[in-house]
């Protein structure tokens, strides 16, 4: 059953990754085009990550009450409807409809992240990071394809008489809805329901309760550290990633080059997951959290120092940015799973994903303002330095 769950979730993540990546690639450019200002280019990332915050809470509660199948399928389908709304906003040039639709589109973003938890429900403690990584690495196939289909979807959009940038959201709509249907049809029996039954059986047959207080304290600490690692990683990654397409367009790069850079970035976010998961399980959550902070710092410095006309250096910088996020997300998620019980796991995970989404919303909203008032260099260096906060946090977690 554990293997079957991983297969089903992995299939859905291929579609989910395409829906996520396609929207991210052109979201800032669409807002810039409709609003006519770079200062608001970070608004789409802020809106769909804010929407994902609300969706994360709802999907978590739905999953806790009705199972992963219902919660995840609902989230993906709602995200697909948000993508449809963005397309109509571009057709009618309606900024209000764009903002509302981007909020709804965020449901797909939240669900794409929460799906990683489904693979851990039936995993033992030494398999958890690996289970997370398997579902994430499958996201790569769609996530890399999405940005590289920007030009093709733009051509299709123009052919049917709608703005070119809206084409990517047509792809997002189809991909998210397919991801939801895969989960709704194939994710049976529900893994969280089985995990609850196993936990209840174990609790009923438990003989010694002396370690409950110690475990509870360790669980609270694990939740705090895991959440901090994921929040900081998300903030830094979203801030720099959001403004990279705008930075590149201002320096004469076309949509194809922008799509290549973002494609490498999202590939680095997901493709190394299998190796990252094994490293987290083998050498520990703490070591990989520190590696996340250092990698994000290097990404920020390289993005700041790279010549604006160098696509190669921007690819390397954005790849490091994705890799640092990957280290932080998998190590942080593993700590969250370690620190929760099936009876409350989905609800707790959804609540913590709200913090991640709000961190992304803050990073996306502030990034445009920072660049408009200072520069992309300042944003990149500031983000890199912020990531260093991870190191004292995880060192504190090792103290008894």
Short mmCIF file of C-alpha atoms in Angstrom, two decimals:
data_model
loop_
_atom_site.label_atom_id
_atom_site.label_comp_id
_atom_site.label_asym_id
_atom_site.label_seq_id
_atom_site.Cartn_x
_atom_site.Cartn_y
_atom_site.Cartn_z
CA UNK A 1 0.00 0.00 0.00
CA UNK A 2 2.92 2.34 0.76
CA UNK A 3 4.31 1.78 -2.72
CA UNK A 4 0.91 2.21 -4.37
CA UNK A 5 0.42 5.56 -2.61
CA UNK A 6 3.82 6.77 -3.81
CA UNK A 7 2.97 5.82 -7.41
CA UNK A 8 -0.42 7.58 -7.40
CA UNK A 9 0.89 10.72 -5.70
CA UNK A 10 3.87 10.80 -8.07
CA UNK A 11 1.59 10.71 -11.13
CA UNK A 12 -0.47 13.58 -9.77
CA UNK A 13 2.69 15.55 -9.02
CA UNK A 14 3.79 15.42 -12.66
CA UNK A 15 0.65 17.36 -13.60
CA UNK A 16 0.78 19.51 -10.48
CA UNK A 17 4.36 20.54 -11.22
CA UNK A 18 3.43 21.65 -14.74
CA UNK A 19 0.54 23.74 -13.41
CA UNK A 20 2.68 25.39 -10.76
CA UNK A 21 5.68 26.17 -12.96
CA UNK A 22 3.77 27.50 -15.95
CA UNK A 23 1.94 30.07 -13.83
CA UNK A 24 5.03 31.16 -11.90
CA UNK A 25 7.00 31.78 -15.09
CA UNK A 26 4.68 34.43 -16.55
CA UNK A 27 2.73 35.64 -13.51
CA UNK A 28 5.03 38.59 -12.82
CA UNK A 29 5.19 39.50 -16.51
CA UNK A 30 1.39 39.41 -16.84
CA UNK A 31 0.98 41.71 -13.83
CA UNK A 32 3.66 44.06 -15.15
CA UNK A 33 1.86 44.20 -18.51
CA UNK A 34 -1.60 44.80 -17.04
CA UNK A 35 -0.55 47.21 -14.27
CA UNK A 36 2.20 49.03 -16.16
CA UNK A 37 4.71 49.13 -13.28
CA UNK A 38 7.63 47.02 -12.06
CA UNK A 39 6.71 47.87 -8.47
CA UNK A 40 3.70 45.56 -8.74
CA UNK A 41 5.45 42.72 -10.54
CA UNK A 42 5.70 40.81 -7.26
CA UNK A 43 1.94 41.04 -6.65
CA UNK A 44 1.03 37.75 -8.46
CA UNK A 45 3.47 35.74 -6.34
CA UNK A 46 2.12 37.48 -3.24
CA UNK A 47 -1.49 36.80 -4.19
CA UNK A 48 -1.21 33.16 -5.13
CA UNK A 49 0.97 32.43 -2.12
CA UNK A 50 -1.53 34.28 0.10
CA UNK A 51 -4.27 32.20 -1.52
CA UNK A 52 -2.21 29.11 -0.88
CA UNK A 53 -2.07 30.04 2.81
CA UNK A 54 -5.86 29.89 3.10
CA UNK A 55 -5.99 26.80 0.89
CA UNK A 56 -3.33 25.02 2.96
CA UNK A 57 -5.47 25.37 6.07
CA UNK A 58 -8.62 24.19 4.28
CA UNK A 59 -6.91 21.30 2.49
CA UNK A 60 -5.30 20.22 5.78
CA UNK A 61 -8.66 20.20 7.58
CA UNK A 62 -10.40 18.41 4.70
CA UNK A 63 -7.63 15.79 4.64
CA UNK A 64 -7.84 15.30 8.40
CA UNK A 65 -11.60 14.82 8.33
CA UNK A 66 -12.22 13.09 5.00
CA UNK A 67 -8.78 11.74 4.03
CA UNK A 68 -5.92 12.78 1.75
CA UNK A 69 -7.88 11.80 -1.37
CA UNK A 70 -10.70 14.31 -0.84
CA UNK A 71 -8.49 17.12 0.48
CA UNK A 72 -5.84 16.96 -2.25
CA UNK A 73 -8.25 16.41 -5.14
CA UNK A 74 -10.35 19.40 -4.06
CA UNK A 75 -7.30 21.65 -3.76
CA UNK A 76 -5.97 20.83 -7.22
CA UNK A 77 -9.33 21.27 -8.97
CA UNK A 78 -9.95 24.63 -7.27
CA UNK A 79 -6.45 25.72 -8.36
CA UNK A 80 -7.36 24.78 -11.92
CA UNK A 81 -10.48 26.95 -11.76
CA UNK A 82 -8.29 29.84 -10.57
CA UNK A 83 -6.10 29.40 -13.65
CA UNK A 84 -9.19 29.64 -15.86
CA UNK A 85 -10.06 32.89 -14.10
CA UNK A 86 -6.61 34.34 -14.86
CA UNK A 87 -7.13 33.58 -18.56
CA UNK A 88 -10.44 35.47 -18.57
CA UNK A 89 -8.83 38.33 -16.64
CA UNK A 90 -6.23 38.68 -19.39
CA UNK A 91 -8.91 38.54 -22.11
CA UNK A 92 -11.02 41.28 -20.51
CA UNK A 93 -8.00 43.18 -19.10
CA UNK A 94 -9.63 43.08 -15.66
CA UNK A 95 -7.18 43.71 -12.83
CA UNK A 96 -9.78 42.86 -10.16
CA UNK A 97 -10.56 39.49 -11.78
CA UNK A 98 -6.79 38.88 -12.11
CA UNK A 99 -6.24 39.43 -8.38
CA UNK A 100 -9.19 37.27 -7.32
CA UNK A 101 -8.20 34.49 -9.72
CA UNK A 102 -4.58 34.50 -8.54
CA UNK A 103 -5.82 34.01 -4.97
CA UNK A 104 -7.85 30.98 -6.09
CA UNK A 105 -4.93 29.72 -8.23
CA UNK A 106 -2.95 29.54 -4.98
CA UNK A 107 -4.98 26.47 -3.99
CA UNK A 108 -3.00 24.49 -6.55
CA UNK A 109 0.28 25.74 -5.11
CA UNK A 110 -0.72 24.71 -1.58
CA UNK A 111 -1.98 21.31 -2.70
CA UNK A 112 1.16 20.66 -4.72
CA UNK A 113 3.18 21.12 -1.52
CA UNK A 114 0.81 19.19 0.75
CA UNK A 115 0.82 16.17 -1.55
CA UNK A 116 4.36 15.45 -0.33
CA UNK A 117 2.93 14.51 3.07
CA UNK A 118 0.68 11.81 1.61
CA UNK A 119 3.67 9.66 0.71
CA UNK A 120 4.87 9.66 4.34
CA UNK A 121 1.65 8.45 5.96
CA UNK A 122 2.57 4.77 5.60
CA UNK A 123 6.37 5.19 5.73
CA UNK A 124 8.49 4.18 8.71
CA UNK A 125 10.77 6.85 10.30
CA UNK A 126 13.81 5.84 8.22
CA UNK A 127 11.81 6.11 4.99
CA UNK A 128 10.11 9.46 5.51
CA UNK A 129 12.57 11.85 3.87
CA UNK A 130 13.01 9.40 1.00
CA UNK A 131 9.22 9.17 0.57
CA UNK A 132 9.00 12.98 0.44
CA UNK A 133 11.80 13.09 -2.10
CA UNK A 134 10.22 10.50 -4.41
CA UNK A 135 7.01 12.51 -4.77
CA UNK A 136 8.97 15.74 -5.22
CA UNK A 137 11.32 14.37 -7.86
CA UNK A 138 8.31 13.35 -9.94
CA UNK A 139 7.17 16.96 -9.84
CA UNK A 140 10.31 17.77 -11.84
CA UNK A 141 8.96 16.30 -15.07
CA UNK A 142 6.04 18.70 -15.13
CA UNK A 143 7.89 21.58 -13.48
CA UNK A 144 10.64 21.62 -16.10
CA UNK A 145 8.21 21.16 -18.99
CA UNK A 146 5.92 24.01 -17.85
CA UNK A 147 8.29 26.99 -18.32
CA UNK A 148 9.66 25.57 -21.55
CA UNK A 149 6.14 25.45 -23.02
CA UNK A 150 5.64 29.19 -22.44
CA UNK A 151 6.36 30.16 -26.05
CA UNK A 152 4.26 27.30 -27.48
CA UNK A 153 1.29 28.10 -25.24
CA UNK A 154 1.72 31.79 -26.05
CA UNK A 155 1.46 30.98 -29.76
CA UNK A 156 -1.66 28.87 -29.16
CA UNK A 157 -3.17 31.70 -27.14
CA UNK A 158 -2.56 34.22 -29.91
CA UNK A 159 -3.99 31.80 -32.44
CA UNK A 160 -7.31 31.60 -30.58
CA UNK A 161 -7.35 35.37 -30.01
CA UNK A 162 -6.24 35.85 -26.39
CA UNK A 163 -3.11 37.52 -24.93
CA UNK A 164 0.07 35.44 -25.28
CA UNK A 165 0.93 35.47 -21.57
CA UNK A 166 -2.45 33.92 -20.75
CA UNK A 167 -1.45 30.78 -22.64
CA UNK A 168 0.58 29.44 -19.73
CA UNK A 169 -2.46 29.60 -17.47
CA UNK A 170 -4.42 27.46 -19.96
CA UNK A 171 -1.73 24.82 -19.38
CA UNK A 172 -1.96 25.35 -15.60
CA UNK A 173 -5.73 24.86 -15.62
CA UNK A 174 -5.57 21.57 -17.52
CA UNK A 175 -2.64 20.27 -15.45
CA UNK A 176 -4.16 21.05 -12.04
CA UNK A 177 -7.54 19.55 -12.91
CA UNK A 178 -5.88 16.37 -14.21
CA UNK A 179 -3.82 16.11 -11.00
CA UNK A 180 -6.99 16.35 -8.93
CA UNK A 181 -8.79 13.70 -10.97
CA UNK A 182 -5.85 11.27 -10.68
CA UNK A 183 -5.92 11.53 -6.88
CA UNK A 184 -9.70 11.35 -6.59
CA UNK A 185 -9.97 8.25 -8.77
CA UNK A 186 -6.82 6.31 -7.84
CA UNK A 187 -5.92 7.13 -4.21
CA UNK A 188 -7.87 4.26 -2.63
CA UNK A 189 -7.69 3.19 0.17
CA UNK A 190 -6.80 6.48 1.79
CA UNK A 191 -3.27 6.39 3.31
CA UNK A 192 -4.06 8.75 6.19
CA UNK A 193 -7.03 6.63 7.23
CA UNK A 194 -4.82 3.51 7.30
CA UNK A 195 -2.15 5.39 9.27
CA UNK A 196 -4.76 6.43 11.87
CA UNK A 197 -5.89 2.82 12.27
CA UNK A 198 -2.32 1.62 12.73
CA UNK A 199 -1.64 4.36 15.30
CA UNK A 200 -4.85 3.50 17.21
CA UNK A 201 -3.90 -0.17 17.30
CA UNK A 202 -0.40 0.64 18.55
CA UNK A 203 -1.76 3.01 21.21
CA UNK A 204 -4.24 0.43 22.47
CA UNK A 205 -1.43 -2.11 22.86
CA UNK A 206 1.09 0.33 24.37
CA UNK A 207 2.32 -0.80 27.77
CA UNK A 208 4.65 2.00 28.92
CA UNK A 209 3.66 5.68 29.02
CA UNK A 210 6.77 6.98 30.86
CA UNK A 211 8.23 8.59 27.73
CA UNK A 212 5.09 10.52 26.72
CA UNK A 213 6.13 13.82 28.36
CA UNK A 214 9.64 13.72 26.87
CA UNK A 215 8.24 12.85 23.43
CA UNK A 216 5.75 15.73 23.64
CA UNK A 217 8.49 18.27 24.41
CA UNK A 218 10.69 16.94 21.61
CA UNK A 219 7.74 17.06 19.22
CA UNK A 220 7.07 20.73 20.00
CA UNK A 221 10.72 21.58 19.42
CA UNK A 222 10.78 19.60 16.19
CA UNK A 223 7.69 21.43 14.91
CA UNK A 224 9.25 24.83 15.70
CA UNK A 225 12.56 24.04 14.01
CA UNK A 226 11.01 22.33 10.99
CA UNK A 227 8.63 25.25 10.44
CA UNK A 228 11.45 27.81 10.75
CA UNK A 229 13.63 25.99 8.21
CA UNK A 230 10.81 25.78 5.67
CA UNK A 231 9.61 29.38 6.20
CA UNK A 232 13.05 30.94 5.73
CA UNK A 233 13.82 28.76 2.70
CA UNK A 234 10.49 29.69 1.10
CA UNK A 235 10.89 33.43 1.75
CA UNK A 236 14.35 33.67 0.20
CA UNK A 237 13.50 31.46 -2.77
CA UNK A 238 10.24 33.22 -3.71
CA UNK A 239 11.71 36.72 -3.37
CA UNK A 240 14.64 36.13 -5.72
CA UNK A 241 12.78 33.85 -8.13
CA UNK A 242 9.84 36.25 -8.54
CA UNK A 243 11.95 39.17 -9.76
CA UNK A 244 14.37 37.22 -11.94
CA UNK A 245 12.06 37.20 -15.04
CA UNK A 246 11.50 40.97 -14.68
CA UNK A 247 15.26 41.56 -14.18
CA UNK A 248 16.01 39.52 -17.30
CA UNK A 249 13.37 41.21 -19.44
CA UNK A 250 14.71 44.64 -18.49
CA UNK A 251 18.14 43.58 -19.78
CA UNK A 252 16.94 42.37 -23.16
CA UNK A 253 16.29 38.65 -22.60
CA UNK A 254 13.32 37.11 -24.40
CA UNK A 255 10.69 34.67 -23.11
CA UNK A 256 12.67 31.66 -24.32
CA UNK A 257 15.74 32.60 -22.25
CA UNK A 258 13.58 33.45 -19.25
CA UNK A 259 11.81 30.08 -19.60
CA UNK A 260 15.17 28.25 -19.71
CA UNK A 261 16.44 29.96 -16.53
CA UNK A 262 13.20 29.33 -14.61
CA UNK A 263 13.10 25.77 -15.96
CA UNK A 264 16.57 25.05 -14.55
CA UNK A 265 15.55 26.71 -11.28
CA UNK A 266 12.43 24.60 -10.84
CA UNK A 267 14.32 21.51 -11.97
CA UNK A 268 16.85 22.18 -9.18
CA UNK A 269 13.96 22.59 -6.75
CA UNK A 270 12.73 19.05 -7.40
CA UNK A 271 15.16 16.92 -9.42
CA UNK A 272 17.78 16.42 -6.63
CA UNK A 273 15.03 15.35 -4.22
CA UNK A 274 15.79 11.63 -4.30
CA UNK A 275 19.41 12.20 -3.28
CA UNK A 276 18.40 14.88 -0.78
CA UNK A 277 15.87 12.55 0.84
CA UNK A 278 18.44 9.79 1.28
CA UNK A 279 20.95 12.29 2.74
CA UNK A 280 18.35 13.61 5.19
CA UNK A 281 17.59 10.05 6.32
CA UNK A 282 21.28 9.09 6.49
CA UNK A 283 23.18 12.12 7.84
CA UNK A 284 20.33 13.86 9.59
CA UNK A 285 17.86 16.71 9.43
CA UNK A 286 20.21 19.21 11.11
CA UNK A 287 23.13 18.84 8.70
CA UNK A 288 20.91 19.27 5.65
CA UNK A 289 19.19 22.32 7.15
CA UNK A 290 22.60 23.99 7.56
CA UNK A 291 23.46 23.01 3.98
CA UNK A 292 20.25 24.77 2.90
CA UNK A 293 21.30 28.06 4.48
CA UNK A 294 24.77 27.98 2.93
CA UNK A 295 23.46 27.07 -0.55
CA UNK A 296 20.87 29.86 -0.49
CA UNK A 297 23.57 32.34 0.51
CA UNK A 298 25.72 31.30 -2.47
CA UNK A 299 22.71 31.60 -4.77
CA UNK A 300 21.94 35.13 -3.61
CA UNK A 301 25.54 36.30 -3.98
CA UNK A 302 25.93 34.80 -7.46
CA UNK A 303 22.60 36.26 -8.67
CA UNK A 304 23.74 39.67 -7.43
CA UNK A 305 27.24 39.51 -8.94
CA UNK A 306 26.38 37.84 -12.27
CA UNK A 307 26.50 40.15 -15.32
CA UNK A 308 22.97 40.95 -16.45
CA UNK A 309 23.66 39.59 -19.95
CA UNK A 310 24.99 36.23 -18.73
CA UNK A 311 22.28 33.58 -19.03
CA UNK A 312 24.73 30.86 -17.92
CA UNK A 313 25.54 32.52 -14.57
CA UNK A 314 21.85 33.26 -13.97
CA UNK A 315 21.08 29.59 -14.63
CA UNK A 316 23.72 28.56 -12.06
CA UNK A 317 22.47 31.11 -9.50
CA UNK A 318 18.82 30.11 -9.88
CA UNK A 319 19.76 26.42 -9.82
CA UNK A 320 21.55 26.96 -6.49
CA UNK A 321 18.48 28.84 -5.27
CA UNK A 322 16.28 25.86 -6.13
CA UNK A 323 18.73 23.41 -4.57
CA UNK A 324 18.92 25.35 -1.29
CA UNK A 325 15.13 25.44 -1.15
CA UNK A 326 15.07 21.68 -1.81
CA UNK A 327 17.44 21.00 1.11
CA UNK A 328 15.36 23.19 3.42
CA UNK A 329 11.95 21.88 2.40
CA UNK A 330 12.80 18.16 2.67
CA UNK A 331 14.76 18.44 5.94
CA UNK A 332 12.06 20.69 7.44
CA UNK A 333 9.21 18.48 6.24
CA UNK A 334 10.90 15.38 7.68
CA UNK A 335 11.11 17.09 11.08
CA UNK A 336 7.41 18.00 10.88
CA UNK A 337 6.39 14.40 10.06
CA UNK A 338 8.65 13.10 12.85
CA UNK A 339 6.88 15.42 15.31
CA UNK A 340 3.23 14.67 14.47
CA UNK A 341 0.85 11.77 15.06
CA UNK A 342 -1.69 10.52 12.47
CA UNK A 343 -4.65 11.64 14.59
CA UNK A 344 -3.73 15.32 14.11
CA UNK A 345 -1.07 15.13 11.39
CA UNK A 346 -2.89 16.55 8.36
CA UNK A 347 -4.42 19.44 10.31
CA UNK A 348 -1.04 20.36 11.83
CA UNK A 349 0.73 20.07 8.49
CA UNK A 350 -1.88 22.30 6.86
CA UNK A 351 -1.48 24.91 9.59
CA UNK A 352 2.29 24.96 9.22
CA UNK A 353 1.99 25.22 5.45
CA UNK A 354 0.01 28.42 6.08
CA UNK A 355 3.19 29.90 7.56
CA UNK A 356 5.15 28.77 4.51
CA UNK A 357 2.61 30.34 2.18
CA UNK A 358 2.55 33.61 4.13
CA UNK A 359 6.34 33.67 4.01
CA UNK A 360 6.19 33.25 0.25
CA UNK A 361 3.53 35.98 -0.01
CA UNK A 362 5.71 38.37 1.96
CA UNK A 363 8.76 37.54 -0.12
CA UNK A 364 6.84 37.98 -3.38
CA UNK A 365 5.18 41.26 -2.37
CA UNK A 366 8.30 42.88 -0.95
CA UNK A 367 10.58 41.72 -3.76
CA UNK A 368 8.99 44.02 -6.34
CA UNK A 369 9.13 46.99 -3.98
CA UNK A 370 12.75 46.32 -3.06
CA UNK A 371 13.81 46.12 -6.70
CA UNK A 372 11.76 49.18 -7.67
CA UNK A 373 13.36 51.29 -4.91
CA UNK A 374 16.86 49.78 -4.89
CA UNK A 375 17.95 47.02 -7.28
CA UNK A 376 17.88 43.31 -8.03
CA UNK A 377 21.41 43.14 -6.59
CA UNK A 378 20.21 44.41 -3.20
CA UNK A 379 17.34 41.92 -3.19
CA UNK A 380 19.64 38.99 -3.98
CA UNK A 381 22.27 39.85 -1.39
CA UNK A 382 19.63 40.53 1.27
CA UNK A 383 17.93 37.20 0.59
CA UNK A 384 21.20 35.32 0.77
CA UNK A 385 22.10 36.89 4.12
CA UNK A 386 18.63 36.15 5.52
CA UNK A 387 19.13 32.44 4.83
CA UNK A 388 22.02 32.35 7.32
CA UNK A 389 19.46 32.59 10.15
CA UNK A 390 18.89 28.86 9.56
CA UNK A 391 22.26 27.97 11.09
CA UNK A 392 21.72 29.25 14.69
CA UNK A 393 18.17 27.85 14.65
CA UNK A 394 19.24 24.29 13.88
CA UNK A 395 22.20 24.51 16.28
CA UNK A 396 19.72 25.48 19.01
CA UNK A 397 17.63 22.43 18.12
CA UNK A 398 20.53 20.13 19.00
CA UNK A 399 20.66 21.42 22.58
CA UNK A 400 18.98 19.17 25.13
#
